[in-house]
PDB file of C-alpha atoms in Angstrom:
ATOM      1  CA  ILE A   1     122.723 -59.643  45.029  1.00 46.00           C
ATOM      2  CA  LEU A   2     123.031 -58.510  41.412  1.00 51.00           C
ATOM      3  CA  ASP A   3     120.549 -55.747  40.603  1.00 51.00           C
ATOM      4  CA  GLU A   4     119.636 -55.969  36.915  1.00 50.00           C
ATOM      5  CA  GLU A   5     118.614 -52.302  36.977  1.00 49.00           C
ATOM      6  CA  ASP A   6     122.202 -51.166  37.507  1.00 53.00           C
ATOM      7  CA  ASP A   7     124.144 -50.016  34.463  1.00 66.00           C
ATOM      8  CA  GLU A   8     126.549 -52.383  32.743  1.00 72.00           C
ATOM      9  CA  GLU A   9     129.703 -50.810  34.155  1.00 74.00           C
ATOM     10  CA  LEU A  10     128.486 -51.192  37.737  1.00 79.00           C
ATOM     11  CA  ILE A  11     127.516 -54.808  37.147  1.00 78.00           C
ATOM     12  CA  LEU A  12     130.917 -55.565  35.596  1.00 79.00           C
ATOM     13  CA  GLU A  13     132.736 -53.971  38.528  1.00 80.00           C
ATOM     14  CA  TRP A  14     130.631 -55.990  40.924  1.00 82.00           C
ATOM     15  CA  LEU A  15     131.201 -59.278  39.062  1.00 82.00           C
ATOM     16  CA  ASN A  16     134.956 -58.741  38.971  1.00 81.00           C
ATOM     17  CA  LEU A  17     135.020 -58.914  42.767  1.00 84.00           C
ATOM     18  CA  PHE A  18     134.333 -62.667  42.512  1.00 86.00           C
ATOM     19  CA  SER A  19     136.190 -65.692  41.235  1.00 86.00           C
ATOM     20  CA  LYS A  20     135.399 -67.093  37.764  1.00 84.00           C
ATOM     21  CA  TYR A  21     133.588 -69.996  39.397  1.00 85.00           C
ATOM     22  CA  LYS A  22     131.358 -67.656  41.385  1.00 87.00           C
ATOM     23  CA  GLN A  23     130.786 -65.466  38.318  1.00 84.00           C
ATOM     24  CA  LYS A  24     129.484 -68.504  36.432  1.00 86.00           C
ATOM     25  CA  GLN A  25     127.061 -69.253  39.244  1.00 85.00           C
ATOM     26  CA  ILE A  26     125.817 -65.665  39.341  1.00 84.00           C
ATOM     27  CA  LEU A  27     125.367 -65.379  35.578  1.00 84.00           C
ATOM     28  CA  ASP A  28     123.407 -68.623  35.539  1.00 83.00           C
ATOM     29  CA  GLU A  29     120.656 -66.713  37.369  1.00 80.00           C
ATOM     30  CA  VAL A  30     120.731 -63.610  35.152  1.00 82.00           C
ATOM     31  CA  SER A  31     118.434 -63.175  32.148  1.00 81.00           C
ATOM     32  CA  HIS A  32     119.927 -63.439  28.666  1.00 82.00           C
ATOM     33  CA  ASP A  33     118.971 -59.907  27.660  1.00 82.00           C
ATOM     34  CA  VAL A  34     120.849 -58.443  30.641  1.00 84.00           C
ATOM     35  CA  ILE A  35     123.916 -60.581  29.910  1.00 86.00           C
ATOM     36  CA  THR A  36     123.741 -59.393  26.294  1.00 85.00           C
ATOM     37  CA  ASP A  37     123.729 -55.767  27.458  1.00 84.00           C
ATOM     38  CA  ILE A  38     126.764 -56.412  29.667  1.00 85.00           C
ATOM     39  CA  ILE A  39     128.776 -58.091  26.887  1.00 85.00           C
ATOM     40  CA  GLY A  40     127.658 -55.477  24.381  1.00 83.00           C
ATOM     41  CA  SER A  41     129.124 -52.752  26.596  1.00 82.00           C
ATOM     42  CA  LEU A  42     132.602 -54.313  26.332  1.00 83.00           C
ATOM     43  CA  GLU A  43     134.831 -52.888  23.600  1.00 81.00           C
ATOM     44  CA  ASP A  44     137.605 -55.474  23.705  1.00 83.00           C
ATOM     45  CA  GLU A  45     136.786 -58.620  21.714  1.00 86.00           C
ATOM     46  CA  ASP A  46     138.936 -60.805  23.960  1.00 87.00           C
ATOM     47  CA  GLU A  47     136.981 -59.589  26.983  1.00 84.00           C
ATOM     48  CA  LYS A  48     133.719 -60.416  25.211  1.00 85.00           C
ATOM     49  CA  SER A  49     134.957 -63.929  24.398  1.00 87.00           C
ATOM     50  CA  ALA A  50     136.123 -64.491  27.979  1.00 85.00           C
ATOM     51  CA  PHE A  51     132.748 -63.373  29.282  1.00 84.00           C
ATOM     52  CA  LEU A  52     130.902 -65.703  26.908  1.00 86.00           C
ATOM     53  CA  GLU A  53     133.015 -68.626  28.139  1.00 87.00           C
ATOM     54  CA  LEU A  54     131.482 -68.170  31.593  1.00 86.00           C
ATOM     55  CA  LEU A  55     128.079 -69.209  30.216  1.00 87.00           C
ATOM     56  CA  GLU A  56     126.580 -72.638  29.745  1.00 86.00           C
ATOM     57  CA  ASP A  57     126.499 -73.794  26.107  1.00 84.00           C
ATOM     58  CA  ASP A  58     122.760 -73.210  25.604  1.00 82.00           C
ATOM     59  CA  ASP A  59     122.918 -69.782  27.236  1.00 86.00           C
ATOM     60  CA  LYS A  60     125.976 -68.903  25.188  1.00 87.00           C
ATOM     61  CA  GLU A  61     124.200 -69.601  21.884  1.00 87.00           C
ATOM     62  CA  ASP A  62     121.177 -67.518  22.881  1.00 85.00           C
ATOM     63  CA  VAL A  63     123.352 -64.591  23.938  1.00 88.00           C
ATOM     64  CA  LYS A  64     125.411 -64.792  20.722  1.00 88.00           C
ATOM     65  CA  GLN A  65     122.181 -64.577  18.744  1.00 87.00           C
ATOM     66  CA  LEU A  66     120.963 -61.570  20.741  1.00 89.00           C
ATOM     67  CA  LEU A  67     124.286 -59.784  20.214  1.00 89.00           C
ATOM     68  CA  LYS A  68     123.582 -59.724  16.461  1.00 91.00           C
ATOM     69  CA  TYR A  69     120.703 -57.287  16.918  1.00 92.00           C
ATOM     70  CA  ASN A  70     120.997 -53.518  17.136  1.00 92.00           C
ATOM     71  CA  PRO A  71     120.651 -52.722  20.882  1.00 89.00           C
ATOM     72  CA  GLU A  72     118.294 -49.815  20.055  1.00 91.00           C
ATOM     73  CA  THR A  73     115.757 -52.089  18.348  1.00 94.00           C
ATOM     74  CA  ALA A  74     113.122 -54.619  19.423  1.00 95.00           C
ATOM     75  CA  GLY A  75     115.653 -57.396  18.825  1.00 94.00           C
ATOM     76  CA  GLY A  76     118.087 -55.637  21.131  1.00 91.00           C
ATOM     77  CA  ILE A  77     115.699 -55.443  24.101  1.00 90.00           C
ATOM     78  CA  MET A  78     113.888 -58.772  23.694  1.00 92.00           C
ATOM     79  CA  THR A  79     114.620 -61.940  25.624  1.00 89.00           C
ATOM     80  CA  THR A  80     114.715 -65.478  24.244  1.00 88.00           C
ATOM     81  CA  GLU A  81     113.656 -66.932  27.596  1.00 85.00           C
ATOM     82  CA  TYR A  82     109.985 -67.704  27.050  1.00 87.00           C
ATOM     83  CA  LEU A  83     107.640 -70.635  26.520  1.00 89.00           C
ATOM     84  CA  ASP A  84     105.846 -71.282  23.249  1.00 93.00           C
ATOM     85  CA  ILE A  85     103.025 -73.746  22.684  1.00 94.00           C
ATOM     86  CA  HIS A  86     102.651 -76.015  19.660  1.00 96.00           C
ATOM     87  CA  ALA A  87      99.555 -75.256  17.610  1.00 96.00           C
ATOM     88  CA  LYS A  88      98.713 -78.909  16.940  1.00 96.00           C
ATOM     89  CA  ASN A  89      98.759 -79.934  20.596  1.00 97.00           C
ATOM     90  CA  THR A  90      95.727 -80.534  22.774  1.00 97.00           C
ATOM     91  CA  VAL A  91      95.212 -78.859  26.138  1.00 97.00           C
ATOM     92  CA  LYS A  92      96.266 -82.080  27.879  1.00 96.00           C
ATOM     93  CA  GLU A  93      99.544 -82.226  25.944  1.00 96.00           C
ATOM     94  CA  THR A  94     100.165 -78.558  26.682  1.00 96.00           C
ATOM     95  CA  LEU A  95      99.559 -78.991  30.422  1.00 95.00           C
ATOM     96  CA  LEU A  96     101.936 -81.958  30.525  1.00 95.00           C
ATOM     97  CA  PHE A  97     104.555 -79.847  28.775  1.00 94.00           C
ATOM     98  CA  LEU A  98     104.099 -76.964  31.216  1.00 93.00           C
ATOM     99  CA  GLN A  99     104.490 -79.355  34.169  1.00 91.00           C
ATOM    100  CA  THR A 100     107.801 -80.710  32.916  1.00 90.00           C
ATOM    101  CA  THR A 101     109.524 -77.579  31.588  1.00 88.00           C
ATOM    102  CA  ASP A 102     112.088 -75.629  33.607  1.00 80.00           C
ATOM    103  CA  GLU A 103     110.855 -72.284  32.277  1.00 81.00           C
ATOM    104  CA  GLU A 104     108.248 -70.493  34.374  1.00 81.00           C
ATOM    105  CA  PRO A 105     105.071 -69.933  32.316  1.00 82.00           C
ATOM    106  CA  ARG A 106     103.879 -66.351  31.910  1.00 81.00           C
ATOM    107  CA  HIS A 107     100.261 -65.245  32.030  1.00 83.00           C
ATOM    108  CA  TYR A 108     100.164 -65.291  28.214  1.00 87.00           C
ATOM    109  CA  LEU A 109     101.749 -67.946  26.006  1.00 93.00           C
ATOM    110  CA  TYR A 110     102.456 -67.709  22.298  1.00 96.00           C
ATOM    111  CA  VAL A 111     101.367 -70.458  19.923  1.00 97.00           C
ATOM    112  CA  VAL A 112     103.603 -71.517  17.022  1.00 97.00           C
ATOM    113  CA  ASP A 113     103.439 -74.104  14.244  1.00 97.00           C
ATOM    114  CA  LYS A 114     106.087 -76.715  13.438  1.00 95.00           C
ATOM    115  CA  ASP A 115     108.124 -74.072  11.580  1.00 96.00           C
ATOM    116  CA  ASN A 116     108.075 -71.708  14.598  1.00 97.00           C
ATOM    117  CA  ILE A 117     105.719 -69.295  12.834  1.00 97.00           C
ATOM    118  CA  LEU A 118     103.595 -67.285  15.255  1.00 97.00           C
ATOM    119  CA  LYS A 119      99.945 -68.389  15.089  1.00 97.00           C
ATOM    120  CA  GLY A 120      98.457 -66.540  18.058  1.00 96.00           C
ATOM    121  CA  VAL A 121      98.345 -66.031  21.813  1.00 95.00           C
ATOM    122  CA  VAL A 122      96.530 -67.904  24.573  1.00 95.00           C
ATOM    123  CA  SER A 123      96.112 -67.122  28.255  1.00 93.00           C
ATOM    124  CA  LEU A 124      97.141 -69.560  30.946  1.00 92.00           C
ATOM    125  CA  GLY A 125      93.644 -69.192  32.369  1.00 93.00           C
ATOM    126  CA  ASP A 126      92.035 -70.411  29.141  1.00 95.00           C
ATOM    127  CA  ILE A 127      94.333 -73.423  29.074  1.00 95.00           C
ATOM    128  CA  VAL A 128      93.633 -74.595  32.628  1.00 93.00           C
ATOM    129  CA  THR A 129      89.852 -74.100  32.293  1.00 95.00           C
ATOM    130  CA  SER A 130      89.470 -75.982  28.993  1.00 96.00           C
ATOM    131  CA  SER A 131      88.803 -79.707  28.621  1.00 96.00           C
ATOM    132  CA  PHE A 132      91.788 -81.965  28.009  1.00 96.00           C
ATOM    133  CA  ASP A 133      90.804 -82.844  24.440  1.00 96.00           C
ATOM    134  CA  THR A 134      90.450 -79.216  23.316  1.00 97.00           C
ATOM    135  CA  GLN A 135      92.729 -78.305  20.434  1.00 97.00           C
ATOM    136  CA  MET A 136      95.033 -75.391  21.249  1.00 97.00           C
ATOM    137  CA  MET A 137      94.004 -73.455  18.133  1.00 97.00           C
ATOM    138  CA  ASP A 138      90.385 -73.573  19.323  1.00 97.00           C
ATOM    139  CA  ILE A 139      91.244 -71.372  22.325  1.00 97.00           C
ATOM    140  CA  THR A 140      94.004 -69.325  20.671  1.00 97.00           C
ATOM    141  CA  ASN A 141      93.486 -65.682  19.782  1.00 95.00           C
ATOM    142  CA  GLN A 142      94.903 -65.479  16.264  1.00 95.00           C
ATOM    143  CA  ASN A 143      94.612 -61.695  16.132  1.00 93.00           C
ATOM    144  CA  VAL A 144      97.938 -61.224  17.869  1.00 92.00           C
ATOM    145  CA  LYS A 145      99.966 -58.023  17.572  1.00 92.00           C
ATOM    146  CA  ALA A 146     103.708 -58.359  17.226  1.00 96.00           C
ATOM    147  CA  VAL A 147     106.713 -56.131  16.565  1.00 96.00           C
ATOM    148  CA  TYR A 148     109.494 -56.767  14.069  1.00 97.00           C
ATOM    149  CA  TYR A 149     113.020 -57.282  15.355  1.00 97.00           C
ATOM    150  CA  TYR A 150     114.269 -54.222  13.441  1.00 97.00           C
ATOM    151  CA  GLN A 151     111.732 -51.743  14.858  1.00 97.00           C
ATOM    152  CA  ASP A 152     113.171 -48.906  16.925  1.00 95.00           C
ATOM    153  CA  GLN A 153     112.684 -49.295  20.679  1.00 92.00           C
ATOM    154  CA  GLU A 154     110.763 -45.999  20.783  1.00 91.00           C
ATOM    155  CA  GLU A 155     108.220 -47.427  18.321  1.00 94.00           C
ATOM    156  CA  VAL A 156     107.918 -50.529  20.491  1.00 94.00           C
ATOM    157  CA  ALA A 157     107.316 -48.409  23.595  1.00 92.00           C
ATOM    158  CA  LYS A 158     104.550 -46.529  21.773  1.00 90.00           C
ATOM    159  CA  VAL A 159     102.822 -49.816  20.883  1.00 91.00           C
ATOM    160  CA  PHE A 160     102.905 -50.899  24.532  1.00 90.00           C
ATOM    161  CA  SER A 161     101.550 -47.504  25.598  1.00 84.00           C
ATOM    162  CA  LYS A 162      98.792 -47.563  22.980  1.00 87.00           C
ATOM    163  CA  TYR A 163      97.451 -51.029  23.753  1.00 86.00           C
ATOM    164  CA  GLY A 164      98.453 -51.523  27.388  1.00 85.00           C
ATOM    165  CA  TYR A 165     100.173 -54.847  26.772  1.00 86.00           C
ATOM    166  CA  ILE A 166     102.306 -56.597  29.385  1.00 88.00           C
ATOM    167  CA  LEU A 167     104.166 -58.754  26.866  1.00 91.00           C
ATOM    168  CA  MET A 168     104.705 -58.659  23.112  1.00 94.00           C
ATOM    169  CA  PRO A 169     106.202 -61.143  20.644  1.00 96.00           C
ATOM    170  CA  VAL A 170     109.088 -60.216  18.347  1.00 97.00           C
ATOM    171  CA  ILE A 171     109.067 -61.678  14.830  1.00 97.00           C
ATOM    172  CA  ASP A 172     111.047 -61.615  11.597  1.00 97.00           C
ATOM    173  CA  GLU A 173     109.757 -60.897   8.089  1.00 97.00           C
ATOM    174  CA  GLN A 174     108.413 -64.463   7.756  1.00 97.00           C
ATOM    175  CA  HIS A 175     106.637 -64.197  11.140  1.00 97.00           C
ATOM    176  CA  HIS A 176     108.981 -66.616  12.901  1.00 97.00           C
ATOM    177  CA  LEU A 177     108.847 -66.055  16.657  1.00 97.00           C
ATOM    178  CA  LEU A 178     112.259 -64.758  17.766  1.00 96.00           C
ATOM    179  CA  GLY A 179     111.636 -63.629  21.336  1.00 94.00           C
ATOM    180  CA  VAL A 180     109.427 -61.573  23.616  1.00 94.00           C
ATOM    181  CA  ILE A 181     109.572 -58.102  25.145  1.00 93.00           C
ATOM    182  CA  ASP A 182     108.348 -57.676  28.703  1.00 88.00           C
ATOM    183  CA  ILE A 183     106.675 -54.534  30.025  1.00 87.00           C
ATOM    184  CA  ASP A 184     109.645 -54.147  32.429  1.00 83.00           C
ATOM    185  CA  ASP A 185     111.992 -53.665  29.465  1.00 83.00           C
ATOM    186  CA  VAL A 186     109.669 -51.117  27.883  1.00 85.00           C
ATOM    187  CA  MET A 187     109.487 -49.176  31.157  1.00 83.00           C
ATOM    188  CA  ASP A 188     113.258 -48.821  30.927  1.00 70.00           C
ATOM    189  CA  VAL A 189     112.967 -47.543  27.348  1.00 71.00           C
ATOM    190  CA  ILE A 190     110.218 -45.069  28.263  1.00 70.00           C
ATOM    191  CA  GLU A 191     112.335 -43.766  31.142  1.00 70.00           C
ATOM    192  CA  GLU A 192     115.373 -43.345  28.898  1.00 65.00           C
ATOM    193  CA  GLU A 193     113.537 -41.757  25.995  1.00 61.00           C
ATOM    194  CA  THR A 194     111.459 -39.367  28.064  1.00 62.00           C
ATOM    195  CA  THR A 195     114.567 -38.255  29.935  1.00 61.00           C
ATOM    196  CA  GLU A 196     116.308 -37.564  26.632  1.00 60.00           C
ATOM    197  CA  ASP A 197     113.622 -35.556  24.884  1.00 54.00           C
ATOM    198  CA  GLY A 198     111.587 -34.192  27.791  1.00 51.00           C
ATOM    199  CA  LYS A 199     108.298 -35.864  26.956  1.00 46.00           C
ATOM    200  CA  ASN A 200     105.721 -36.331  29.706  1.00 49.00           C
ATOM    201  CA  TYR A 201     104.368 -39.625  30.971  1.00 47.00           C
ATOM    202  CA  SER A 202     100.716 -39.112  30.104  1.00 49.00           C
ATOM    203  CA  GLY A 203     100.696 -42.114  27.747  1.00 52.00           C
ATOM    204  CA  LEU A 204     101.973 -44.421  30.456  1.00 51.00           C
ATOM    205  CA  SER A 205      99.636 -43.024  33.072  1.00 49.00           C
ATOM    206  CA  ARG A 206      96.710 -43.738  30.745  1.00 50.00           C
ATOM    207  CA  ILE A 207      97.738 -47.407  30.745  1.00 50.00           C
ATOM    208  CA  LEU A 208      97.226 -47.441  34.491  1.00 50.00           C
ATOM    209  CA  CYS A 209      93.656 -46.095  34.173  1.00 50.00           C
ATOM    210  CA  LYS A 210      92.541 -47.791  30.974  1.00 47.00           C
ATOM    211  CA  ARG A 211      89.538 -50.103  30.979  1.00 42.00           C
ATOM    212  CA  SER A 212      90.590 -53.152  28.995  1.00 42.00           C
ATOM    213  CA  PRO A 213      90.462 -56.990  29.092  1.00 42.00           C
ATOM    214  CA  ARG A 214      94.223 -56.864  29.556  1.00 45.00           C
ATOM    215  CA  VAL A 215      94.051 -55.056  32.883  1.00 40.00           C
ATOM    216  CA  GLN A 216      92.543 -55.793  36.247  1.00 38.00           C
ATOM    217  CA  THR A 217      90.604 -53.287  38.331  1.00 36.00           C
ATOM    218  CA  ALA A 218      91.503 -52.621  41.913  1.00 38.00           C
ATOM    219  CA  GLU A 219      88.886 -50.836  44.018  1.00 35.00           C
ATOM    220  CA  THR A 220      91.372 -49.564  46.543  1.00 37.00           C
ATOM    221  CA  ASP A 221      92.731 -46.357  47.987  1.00 41.00           C
ATOM    222  CA  MET A 222      95.596 -44.417  46.489  1.00 41.00           C
ATOM    223  CA  GLY A 223      97.902 -45.474  49.313  1.00 43.00           C
ATOM    224  CA  ALA A 224      97.693 -49.099  48.228  1.00 45.00           C
ATOM    225  CA  VAL A 225      98.199 -48.087  44.613  1.00 42.00           C
ATOM    226  CA  SER A 226     101.265 -46.121  45.607  1.00 40.00           C
ATOM    227  CA  LYS A 227     102.707 -49.219  47.252  1.00 42.00           C
ATOM    228  CA  TRP A 228     102.100 -51.285  44.115  1.00 44.00           C
ATOM    229  CA  LEU A 229     103.515 -48.657  41.790  1.00 43.00           C
ATOM    230  CA  LYS A 230     106.687 -48.336  43.825  1.00 39.00           C
ATOM    231  CA  GLN A 231     107.233 -52.050  43.498  1.00 47.00           C
ATOM    232  CA  ALA A 232     106.241 -52.199  39.841  1.00 46.00           C
ATOM    233  CA  MET A 233     108.530 -49.354  38.859  1.00 42.00           C
ATOM    234  CA  ARG A 234     111.280 -50.800  41.050  1.00 42.00           C
ATOM    235  CA  GLY A 235     111.886 -47.539  42.898  1.00 40.00           C
ATOM    236  CA  SER A 236     112.937 -45.653  39.767  1.00 39.00           C
ATOM    237  CA  ALA A 237     113.141 -41.873  39.797  1.00 35.00           C
ATOM    238  CA  PHE A 238     110.340 -41.388  37.278  1.00 39.00           C
ATOM    239  CA  PHE A 239     107.792 -43.185  39.501  1.00 41.00           C
ATOM    240  CA  ARG A 240     106.627 -39.924  41.070  1.00 39.00           C
ATOM    241  CA  ASN A 241     105.827 -38.374  37.692  1.00 41.00           C
ATOM    242  CA  ILE A 242     103.817 -41.383  36.513  1.00 43.00           C
ATOM    243  CA  PHE A 243     101.955 -41.671  39.799  1.00 43.00           C
ATOM    244  CA  GLY A 244     101.031 -37.983  39.827  1.00 44.00           C
ATOM    245  CA  GLN A 245      99.761 -38.042  36.267  1.00 44.00           C
ATOM    246  CA  ALA A 246      97.961 -41.343  36.833  1.00 46.00           C
ATOM    247  CA  LYS A 247      95.979 -39.692  39.629  1.00 43.00           C
ATOM    248  CA  THR A 248      95.167 -36.748  37.350  1.00 43.00           C
ATOM    249  CA  GLU A 249      94.125 -39.066  34.520  1.00 44.00           C
ATOM    250  CA  CYS A 250      91.880 -41.107  36.816  1.00 45.00           C
ATOM    251  CA  ARG A 251      90.185 -37.998  38.229  1.00 44.00           C
ATOM    252  CA  LYS A 252      89.687 -36.613  34.719  1.00 45.00           C
ATOM    253  CA  ASN A 253      87.937 -39.828  33.685  1.00 46.00           C
ATOM    254  CA  GLY A 254      85.838 -39.886  36.870  1.00 43.00           C
ATOM    255  CA  THR A 255      87.521 -43.105  37.931  1.00 42.00           C
ATOM    256  CA  GLN A 256      87.602 -43.894  41.649  1.00 38.00           C
ATOM    257  CA  GLY A 257      89.802 -46.961  41.388  1.00 37.00           C
ATOM    258  CA  ILE A 258      92.971 -47.316  39.377  1.00 36.00           C
ATOM    259  CA  PHE A 259      93.473 -49.956  36.719  1.00 35.00           C
ATOM    260  CA  PHE A 260      96.729 -51.784  36.848  1.00 36.00           C
ATOM    261  CA  ILE A 261      98.566 -54.183  34.596  1.00 34.00           C
ATOM    262  CA  ARG A 262      98.514 -57.799  35.715  1.00 36.00           C
ATOM    263  CA  ASN A 263     101.871 -59.490  35.445  1.00 36.00           C
ATOM    264  CA  SER A 264     103.000 -62.710  37.111  1.00 36.00           C
ATOM    265  CA  LYS A 265     106.246 -60.961  38.112  1.00 37.00           C
ATOM    266  CA  TRP A 266     104.396 -58.296  40.071  1.00 37.00           C
ATOM    267  CA  ASN A 267     102.438 -58.915  43.255  1.00 37.00           C
ATOM    268  CA  GLU A 268      98.737 -58.178  42.819  1.00 36.00           C
ATOM    269  CA  LEU A 269      96.888 -56.057  45.319  1.00 35.00           C
TER     270      LEU A 269
END
């Protein structure tokens, strides 16, 4: 099984053990941002072209677009695999769309107009609990924070840390929606950057203890939290540092429970 947390060289070595046919099948299940990282690590242009030929046409175009961005920026770590909702639709039309699309809906969905300009964000919960004739803009939060494609990945990580988001949209100068950045990708950036310059993880640990509408409380013991954190951080080496500081932060705030980010990719306690 391909582990997307491995570095690009390891993944390439692993893929080369298989036939081209099998490589195509494997890559069909891999996210575009990971494929972009793999191709971006290749120096030979012929190798890059050969790798692109393994992809389906739609995937190939998305990856080509992602390769245009600086890998150290928001554009370089975003993915183009997301669902957006049309601003002029009703809830009924949106639900019908969600039932027929191949993409798995996330907890939050971004709303765009006919020109793909970002208009706001709406939760899946608000959609399914609203009447069919409700206009999407009536339940859309228009005060949505976004990052520009050219922003450095460290800046992006700081925005996630500051607000405790699980997902953020990436836009251009005209506010066209280009992609999204998942908290998983920012965790990778935080790990890399803090390893490089020796910063501590207090900002991230505060996310875990922060009272906010974007997080869910879990009145549970620290053993259960440890189990969740290990899964959420995917067994990475910096888990122990975050967990230790999260406990300190919670005690300092007089918090008995720990507050954790809700994400459809992570199992909830």
